Amino acid sequence: MSTPTDEGEGTLAPVVPLTERAGTDLPGGFRAIRARRRREAERTARVPEPGEVAHVAGEVRVAVGSGSLVFGSHPSCDVVLPGLHARHAVLGRDGAGRLVLSALSGSTRVDGVPVLNQVVDEAARVVMAGHRIALLLPRPAPRLV
């Protein structure tokens, strides 16, 4: 059995441990690459109109307007997602103008807790039958002075 030499054919490249290669070949490693891709996807994502749905970075983004939205799997619903009940939940407003999520059937969680009726805002983590849902509230127009 012959051993490779530094001359001619049969030479082998030096073995570099994966941790060192990640620092030279992949700046920041795989986590940094995934984070950059996620930020790029979020930056280039179009902001949906009220009632419109966008799928971005593993979550369903729903723009909320002044009316109510029905979530479900039936084609007549405002937000149609596979795996939901025909009429799964309704997002509407109460008398004070706050957003209220009302579960009609199936699994609906807000911040990890099962709910029937819950006041929600843009920061609420809503999960319906395995779908992560982000609520996008309208931004007030900037005031010009």
Backbone as a printed PyTorch tensor [residue, N CA C, xyz], in Angstrom:
tensor([[[  0.8350,  -1.1590,   0.0000],
         [  0.0000,   0.0000,   0.0000],
         [  0.8830,   1.2260,   0.0000]],

        [[  0.6060,   2.1550,  -0.9260],
         [  1.4330,   3.3610,  -1.0120],
         [  0.7360,   4.4960,  -0.2820]],

        [[  1.5480,   5.4170,   0.1920],
         [  1.0140,   6.6000,   0.8690],
         [  1.1650,   7.7850,  -0.0580]],

        [[  0.2100,   8.7050,  -0.0630],
         [  0.2980,   9.8600,  -0.9420],
         [  1.4650,  10.7560,  -0.5360]],

        [[  2.0220,  11.4030,  -1.5240],
         [  3.1240,  12.3260,  -1.2780],
         [  2.6760,  13.7250,  -1.6490]],

        [[  3.5260,  14.6910,  -1.3880],
         [  3.2170,  16.0710,  -1.7330],
         [  3.4900,  16.3550,  -3.1990]],

        [[  3.9850,  15.4110,  -3.9300],
         [  4.3530,  15.6380,  -5.3100],
         [  3.4650,  14.8130,  -6.2320]],

        [[  3.0220,  15.4290,  -7.3260],
         [  2.3460,  14.6970,  -8.3830],
         [  0.9830,  14.1630,  -7.9810]],

        [[  0.5710,  13.1390,  -8.7540],
         [ -0.7370,  12.5550,  -8.5440],
         [ -0.7620,  11.7680,  -7.2500]],

        [[ -1.9680,  11.6190,  -6.7370],
         [ -2.1160,  10.8330,  -5.5270],
         [ -2.0100,  11.6560,  -4.2620]],

        [[ -1.8320,  12.9830,  -4.3910],
         [ -1.7490,  13.7820,  -3.1640],
         [ -3.1470,  14.0630,  -2.6380]],

        [[ -3.2740,  14.1230,  -1.3710],
         [ -4.5550,  14.3970,  -0.7320],
         [ -4.5390,  15.7990,  -0.1360]],

        [[ -5.6750,  16.4290,  -0.1710],
         [ -5.7940,  17.7350,   0.4750],
         [ -5.7720,  17.5200,   1.9760]],

        [[ -5.2410,  18.4810,   2.7080],
         [ -5.2240,  18.3140,   4.1610],
         [ -6.6500,  18.2480,   4.7050]],

        [[ -6.8430,  17.4340,   5.7010],
         [ -8.1510,  17.2890,   6.3190],
         [ -8.3560,  18.4540,   7.2780]],

        [[ -9.4620,  19.1660,   7.0650],
         [ -9.7680,  20.3050,   7.9120],
         [-11.0220,  19.9720,   8.6920]],

        [[-11.0040,  20.1160,  10.0120],
         [-12.2090,  19.8190,  10.7890],
         [-13.3760,  20.6970,  10.3250]],

        [[-14.5870,  20.1720,  10.4420],
         [-15.7860,  20.8610,   9.9770],
         [-15.9490,  22.2260,  10.6320]],

        [[-15.5840,  22.3540,  11.8970],
         [-15.7540,  23.6380,  12.5730],
         [-14.8810,  24.7070,  11.9390]],

        [[-13.7030,  24.3600,  11.5060],
         [-12.8340,  25.3310,  10.8370],
         [-13.3360,  25.6270,   9.4330]],

        [[-13.8290,  24.5900,   8.7270],
         [-14.3400,  24.8060,   7.3720],
         [-15.5530,  25.7230,   7.3940]],

        [[-16.4220,  25.5560,   8.3970],
         [-17.6170,  26.3880,   8.4660],
         [-17.2320,  27.8500,   8.6010]],

        [[-16.1180,  28.1220,   9.2880],
         [-15.6940,  29.5030,   9.4440],
         [-15.1290,  30.0890,   8.1590]],

        [[-14.5800,  29.2650,   7.2820],
         [-13.9790,  29.7890,   6.0580],
         [-14.9100,  29.6680,   4.8650]],

        [[-15.5920,  28.5140,   4.7160],
         [-16.4480,  28.3010,   3.5560],
         [-17.8200,  28.9540,   3.7100]],

        [[-18.3620,  28.9330,   4.9060],
         [-19.7060,  29.4340,   5.1490],
         [-19.6470,  30.5030,   6.2470]],

        [[-19.4620,  31.7560,   5.8650],
         [-19.3780,  32.7890,   6.8980],
         [-20.6310,  32.7940,   7.7610]],

        [[-20.4390,  32.5770,   9.0380],
         [-21.5550,  32.5870,   9.9630],
         [-22.2340,  31.2490,  10.1220]],

        [[-21.9270,  30.2780,   9.2800],
         [-22.5240,  28.9600,   9.3870],
         [-23.9430,  28.9150,   8.8430]],

        [[-24.5530,  27.7450,   9.0010],
         [-25.8900,  27.5120,   8.4380],
         [-26.9550,  28.3800,   9.0890]],

        [[-26.8590,  28.6120,  10.4040],
         [-27.8650,  29.4380,  11.0720],
         [-27.8680,  30.8550,  10.5220]],

        [[-26.6970,  31.3960,  10.2670],
         [-26.6200,  32.7500,   9.7190],
         [-27.2020,  32.7990,   8.3070]],

        [[-26.9600,  31.7620,   7.5240],
         [-27.5020,  31.7120,   6.1630],
         [-29.0250,  31.6480,   6.2160]],

        [[-29.5750,  30.7940,   7.0950],
         [-31.0360,  30.7000,   7.2240],
         [-31.6260,  32.0320,   7.6960]],

        [[-30.9620,  32.6760,   8.6420],
         [-31.4630,  33.9670,   9.1440],
         [-31.4530,  35.0160,   8.0440]],

        [[-30.3880,  35.0440,   7.2200],
         [-30.3330,  35.9980,   6.1050],
         [-31.4390,  35.7180,   5.1000]],

        [[-31.6850,  34.4440,   4.7870],
         [-32.7550,  34.0960,   3.8460],
         [-34.1220,  34.4920,   4.4010]],

        [[-34.3410,  34.2720,   5.7100],
         [-35.6150,  34.6240,   6.3220],
         [-35.8180,  36.1430,   6.2950]],

        [[-34.7620,  36.9120,   6.6150],
         [-34.8730,  38.3760,   6.5740],
         [-35.1440,  38.8560,   5.1580]],

        [[-34.5030,  38.2550,   4.1740],
         [-34.7240,  38.6300,   2.7750],
         [-36.1560,  38.3250,   2.3480]],

        [[-36.6760,  37.1610,   2.7620],
         [-38.0570,  36.8060,   2.4200],
         [-39.0320,  37.7760,   3.0590]],

        [[-38.7740,  38.1660,   4.3060],
         [-39.6600,  39.1150,   4.9820],
         [-39.5730,  40.4950,   4.3430]],

        [[-38.3820,  40.8940,   3.9190],
         [-38.1950,  42.2170,   3.3320],
         [-38.8860,  42.3280,   1.9780]],

        [[-38.8350,  41.2590,   1.2110],
         [-39.4000,  41.3120,  -0.1330],
         [-40.8720,  40.8980,  -0.1830]],

        [[-41.4160,  40.4390,   0.9540],
         [-42.8160,  40.0130,   0.9600],
         [-43.7290,  41.2230,   0.7800]],

        [[-44.7310,  41.0450,  -0.0460],
         [-45.7090,  42.0960,  -0.2960],
         [-46.6700,  42.1500,   0.8770]],

        [[-47.0050,  43.3510,   1.3180],
         [-47.9630,  43.5000,   2.4020],
         [-49.3610,  43.2810,   1.8340]],

        [[-50.1020,  42.3110,   2.3780],
         [-51.4130,  42.0150,   1.8170],
         [-52.4480,  43.0800,   2.1660]],

        [[-53.4680,  43.1740,   1.3430],
         [-54.6020,  44.0580,   1.6080],
         [-55.4480,  43.4250,   2.7090]],

        [[-56.3220,  44.2030,   3.3830],
         [-57.1620,  43.6120,   4.4300],
         [-57.9440,  42.4070,   3.9290]],

        [[-57.8530,  41.3190,   4.6920],
         [-58.5090,  40.0730,   4.3220],
         [-57.6750,  39.1840,   3.4310]],

        [[-56.5790,  39.6890,   2.9030],
         [-55.7040,  38.9070,   2.0290],
         [-54.6990,  38.1350,   2.8790]],

        [[-54.2330,  37.0160,   2.3550],
         [-53.3420,  36.1220,   3.0850],
         [-52.0110,  36.0220,   2.3640]],

        [[-50.9160,  36.0130,   3.1250],
         [-49.5770,  35.7970,   2.5630],
         [-48.8820,  34.7220,   3.3950]],

        [[-48.2050,  33.7950,   2.7310],
         [-47.4430,  32.7580,   3.4070],
         [-45.9820,  33.1650,   3.3720]],

        [[-45.4190,  33.4640,   4.5450],
         [-44.0420,  33.9340,   4.6300],
         [-43.3460,  33.2340,   5.7840]],

        [[-42.1840,  32.6690,   5.5120],
         [-41.3070,  32.0880,   6.5330],
         [-42.0510,  31.1380,   7.4680]],

        [[-42.8690,  30.2610,   6.9230],
         [-43.5310,  29.2500,   7.7200],
         [-44.7400,  29.7190,   8.5110]],

        [[-45.2090,  30.9200,   8.2730],
         [-46.4090,  31.3830,   8.9560],
         [-47.3710,  31.9940,   7.9550]],

        [[-48.6140,  32.0800,   8.3690],
         [-49.6560,  32.6560,   7.5370],
         [-49.8920,  34.0700,   8.0470]],

        [[-49.6590,  35.0530,   7.1910],
         [-49.8640,  36.4520,   7.5810],
         [-51.2010,  36.9180,   7.0230]],

        [[-52.0300,  37.4260,   7.9140],
         [-53.3700,  37.8600,   7.5500],
         [-53.5110,  39.3320,   7.8790]],

        [[-53.8280,  40.1250,   6.8580],
         [-54.0570,  41.5550,   7.0750],
         [-55.4570,  41.7450,   7.6310]],

        [[-55.5520,  42.5080,   8.6930],
         [-56.8160,  42.7300,   9.3800],
         [-57.3120,  44.1230,   9.0510]],

        [[-58.5510,  44.2000,   8.6150],
         [-59.1690,  45.4890,   8.3290],
         [-60.1620,  45.8480,   9.4190]],

        [[-61.1730,  46.5930,   9.0650],
         [-62.1720,  47.0070,  10.0480],
         [-63.2850,  45.9800,  10.1880]],

        [[-63.4560,  45.0890,   9.2240],
         [-64.5090,  44.0780,   9.2750],
         [-64.0470,  42.8150,   9.9670]],

        [[-64.9060,  41.8040,   9.9400],
         [-64.5550,  40.5270,  10.5500],
         [-64.0090,  39.5710,   9.4810]],

        [[-63.2560,  38.5820,   9.9420],
         [-62.6950,  37.5570,   9.0650],
         [-63.0750,  36.1930,   9.5960]],

        [[-63.5130,  35.3060,   8.7060],
         [-63.8490,  33.9350,   9.0830],
         [-62.7230,  33.0360,   8.5990]],

        [[-62.1560,  32.2360,   9.5160],
         [-61.1080,  31.2740,   9.2030],
         [-61.7510,  29.8960,   9.0840]],

        [[-61.3720,  29.1370,   8.0750],
         [-61.8910,  27.7920,   7.9220],
         [-61.3800,  27.1310,   6.6650]],

        [[-61.9240,  25.9510,   6.3770],
         [-61.5040,  25.2260,   5.1760],
         [-62.5470,  25.3220,   4.0660]],

        [[-63.7190,  25.8560,   4.3630],
         [-64.7780,  25.9810,   3.3550],
         [-64.4500,  27.1440,   2.4240]],

        [[-64.7100,  27.0070,   1.1260],
         [-64.3680,  28.0730,   0.1730],
         [-65.0630,  29.4110,   0.4540]],

        [[-66.1550,  29.4050,   1.2110],
         [-66.8420,  30.6690,   1.4960],
         [-66.1660,  31.4720,   2.6060]],

        [[-65.1790,  30.8940,   3.2970],
         [-64.4880,  31.6010,   4.3830],
         [-63.5650,  32.6720,   3.8080]],

        [[-63.2760,  33.6900,   4.6280],
         [-62.3670,  34.7620,   4.2120],
         [-60.9290,  34.2700,   4.1410]],

        [[-60.5200,  33.4500,   5.1010],
         [-59.1730,  32.8760,   5.1370],
         [-59.3360,  31.3640,   5.0870]],

        [[-58.9860,  30.7610,   3.9490],
         [-59.1510,  29.3280,   3.7350],
         [-57.7970,  28.6450,   3.9110]],

        [[-57.7360,  27.7190,   4.8790],
         [-56.5070,  26.9790,   5.1480],
         [-56.8370,  25.4930,   5.2640]],

        [[-56.0130,  24.6210,   4.6880],
         [-56.2710,  23.1860,   4.7890],
         [-56.0980,  22.7120,   6.2300]],

        [[-56.9080,  21.7500,   6.6220],
         [-56.7880,  21.1910,   7.9680],
         [-57.6910,  21.8540,   8.9940]],

        [[-58.2570,  23.0120,   8.6760],
         [-59.1850,  23.6620,   9.5900],
         [-60.5780,  23.0660,   9.4050]],

        [[-61.4420,  23.2720,  10.3940],
         [-62.8410,  22.8820,  10.2430],
         [-63.4760,  23.8050,   9.2060]],

        [[-64.6720,  23.4480,   8.7490],
         [-65.3390,  24.2520,   7.7130],
         [-65.4260,  25.7240,   8.1440]],

        [[-65.8820,  25.9910,   9.3380],
         [-65.8660,  27.3340,   9.9450],
         [-65.1590,  27.1710,  11.2750]],

        [[-63.8910,  27.5400,  11.3190],
         [-63.0310,  27.2440,  12.4590],
         [-63.0610,  28.3530,  13.5080]],

        [[-62.9030,  29.6100,  13.0790],
         [-62.8340,  30.7350,  14.0140],
         [-63.2280,  32.0200,  13.3040]],

        [[-63.6030,  33.0180,  14.1080],
         [-63.9590,  34.3300,  13.5750],
         [-63.1190,  35.3760,  14.3050]],

        [[-62.5600,  36.2970,  13.5240],
         [-61.8180,  37.4260,  14.0780],
         [-62.6500,  38.6730,  13.8080]],

        [[-63.0820,  39.3120,  14.8730],
         [-63.9180,  40.5040,  14.7310],
         [-63.5360,  41.5430,  15.7740]],

        [[-64.3740,  42.5420,  15.9310],
         [-64.1200,  43.5980,  16.9090],
         [-65.2590,  43.6530,  17.9100]],

        [[-64.9080,  44.0090,  19.1540],
         [-65.9410,  44.1760,  20.1710],
         [-66.4130,  45.6310,  20.1800]],

        [[-67.2700,  45.9790,  21.1410],
         [-67.8250,  47.3220,  21.2110],
         [-66.7830,  48.4020,  21.4100]],

        [[-65.6530,  48.0530,  22.0220],
         [-64.5810,  49.0250,  22.2600],
         [-63.6100,  49.1100,  21.0830]],

        [[-63.8390,  48.3070,  20.0390],
         [-62.9710,  48.3430,  18.8610],
         [-61.7720,  47.4180,  18.9450]],

        [[-61.6760,  46.6020,  20.0110],
         [-60.5490,  45.6700,  20.1500],
         [-60.7960,  44.4330,  19.2950]],

        [[-59.7260,  43.8090,  18.8210],
         [-59.8260,  42.5680,  18.0490],
         [-60.1370,  41.4070,  18.9850]],

        [[-61.1340,  40.5990,  18.6240],
         [-61.5140,  39.4360,  19.4250],
         [-61.5140,  38.2220,  18.5090]],

        [[-60.7980,  37.1800,  18.9180],
         [-60.7660,  35.9170,  18.1880],
         [-61.7200,  34.9580,  18.8900]],

        [[-62.7070,  34.4630,  18.1530],
         [-63.7020,  33.5300,  18.6990],
         [-63.5520,  32.1920,  17.9980]],

        [[-63.2470,  31.1550,  18.7740],
         [-63.1250,  29.8050,  18.2140],
         [-64.5150,  29.2190,  18.0490]],

        [[-64.7900,  28.6820,  16.8790],
         [-66.0840,  28.0520,  16.6140],
         [-65.9970,  26.5440,  16.7720]],

        [[-64.9160,  25.9470,  16.2910],
         [-64.6880,  24.5100,  16.4330],
         [-63.2140,  24.2520,  16.1810]],

        [[-62.7230,  23.1400,  16.6830],
         [-61.3260,  22.7760,  16.4480],
         [-60.3740,  23.4320,  17.4310]],

        [[-59.1100,  23.2280,  17.1940],
         [-58.0550,  23.7010,  18.0750],
         [-57.6310,  25.1170,  17.7010]],

        [[-57.8360,  26.0530,  18.6340],
         [-57.3960,  27.4350,  18.4490],
         [-56.6670,  27.8560,  19.7130]],

        [[-55.4170,  28.3110,  19.5500],
         [-54.6010,  28.7160,  20.7000],
         [-54.0840,  30.1230,  20.4830]],

        [[-54.0380,  30.8760,  21.5690],
         [-53.4310,  32.2040,  21.5610],
         [-52.3640,  32.1900,  22.6420]],

        [[-51.1420,  32.4650,  22.2600],
         [-49.9880,  32.4290,  23.1710],
         [-49.8920,  31.0910,  23.9010]],

        [[-50.2170,  30.0060,  23.1940],
         [-50.0850,  28.6610,  23.7320],
         [-51.2520,  28.1690,  24.5630]],

        [[-52.2730,  28.9970,  24.7750],
         [-53.4000,  28.6280,  25.6180],
         [-54.6460,  28.4230,  24.7480]],

        [[-55.3680,  27.3040,  24.9160],
         [-56.6090,  27.1060,  24.1550],
         [-57.6290,  28.1900,  24.5240]],

        [[-58.3480,  28.7180,  23.5220],
         [-59.2790,  29.8110,  23.7810],
         [-60.6270,  29.5530,  23.1220]],

        [[-61.6560,  30.2120,  23.6760],
         [-62.9670,  30.2910,  23.0410],
         [-63.1780,  31.6960,  22.5170]],

        [[-62.9670,  32.7010,  23.3580],
         [-63.0150,  34.1190,  22.9810],
         [-61.8180,  34.7960,  23.6160]],

        [[-61.0490,  35.5160,  22.8230],
         [-59.8370,  36.1320,  23.3490],
         [-59.5640,  37.4350,  22.6230]],

        [[-59.2540,  38.4850,  23.3940],
         [-58.8090,  39.7430,  22.8000],
         [-57.3780,  39.5210,  22.3200]],

        [[-57.0940,  39.8990,  21.0760],
         [-55.7700,  39.6860,  20.4930],
         [-55.2530,  41.0000,  19.9120]],

        [[-53.9560,  41.0260,  19.6790],
         [-53.3300,  42.1560,  18.9940],
         [-52.2730,  41.6030,  18.0520]],

        [[-51.4740,  42.4730,  17.4910],
         [-50.4780,  42.0530,  16.5010],
         [-49.4060,  41.1600,  17.1090]],

        [[-49.1530,  41.2940,  18.4020],
         [-48.1100,  40.5080,  19.0570],
         [-48.5830,  39.1160,  19.4600]],

        [[-49.8920,  38.8390,  19.3820],
         [-50.4300,  37.5490,  19.8030],
         [-49.9340,  36.4410,  18.8840]],

        [[-49.5540,  35.3090,  19.4830],
         [-49.1470,  34.1280,  18.7170],
         [-50.3630,  33.2290,  18.5730]],

        [[-50.9750,  33.2640,  17.4100],
         [-52.2000,  32.5020,  17.1540],
         [-51.8390,  31.2380,  16.3870]],

        [[-52.3590,  30.0920,  16.8450],
         [-52.1520,  28.8130,  16.1610],
         [-53.5080,  28.1480,  16.0130]],

        [[-53.8440,  27.8200,  14.7680],
         [-55.0900,  27.1040,  14.4680],
         [-54.7430,  25.8240,  13.7290]],

        [[-55.0340,  24.6970,  14.3510],
         [-54.8110,  23.3870,  13.7360],
         [-53.4190,  23.2750,  13.1140]],

        [[-52.4170,  23.7460,  13.8150],
         [-51.0410,  23.6430,  13.3500],
         [-50.5560,  24.7910,  12.4830]],

        [[-51.4200,  25.7020,  12.0740],
         [-51.0260,  26.8590,  11.2710],
         [-50.6750,  28.0240,  12.2050]],

        [[-49.4520,  28.5410,  12.0910],
         [-49.0740,  29.7560,  12.8280],
         [-49.6080,  30.9440,  12.0550]],

        [[-50.3530,  31.7980,  12.7270],
         [-51.0060,  32.9140,  12.0650],
         [-50.5290,  34.2130,  12.6840]],

        [[-50.0210,  35.1160,  11.8360],
         [-49.5950,  36.4470,  12.2690],
         [-50.6310,  37.4520,  11.7890]],

        [[-51.0870,  38.2890,  12.7060],
         [-52.0890,  39.3040,  12.3730],
         [-51.3820,  40.6070,  12.0390]],

        [[-51.6730,  41.1530,  10.8740],
         [-51.0790,  42.4080,  10.4410],
         [-52.1330,  43.5010,  10.5470]],

        [[-51.9420,  44.4070,  11.4780],
         [-52.8930,  45.4940,  11.6810],
         [-52.5150,  46.6710,  10.8090]],

        [[-53.5120,  47.4470,  10.3630],
         [-53.1960,  48.6040,   9.5270],
         [-52.3870,  49.6250,  10.3180]],

        [[-51.4320,  50.2150,   9.6570],
         [-50.5920,  51.2580,  10.2650],
         [-51.2480,  52.6030,  10.0320]],

        [[-51.2900,  53.4450,  11.0490],
         [-51.8370,  54.7830,  10.8180],
         [-50.9310,  55.5720,   9.8800]],

        [[-51.5270,  56.4080,   9.0680],
         [-50.7380,  57.2240,   8.1360],
         [-49.8930,  58.2090,   8.9470]],

        [[-48.6570,  58.4520,   8.4930],
         [-47.8000,  59.4000,   9.2220],
         [-48.3950,  60.8010,   9.1800]],

        [[-48.2780,  61.5000,  10.2890],
         [-48.7870,  62.8550,  10.3620],
         [-47.7780,  63.8240,   9.7560]],

        [[-48.2540,  64.6640,   8.8720],
         [-47.3920,  65.6820,   8.2830],
         [-47.6360,  66.9840,   9.0290]],

        [[-46.5820,  67.5810,   9.4880],
         [-46.7230,  68.8210,  10.2680],
         [-46.3360,  69.9930,   9.4180]]])
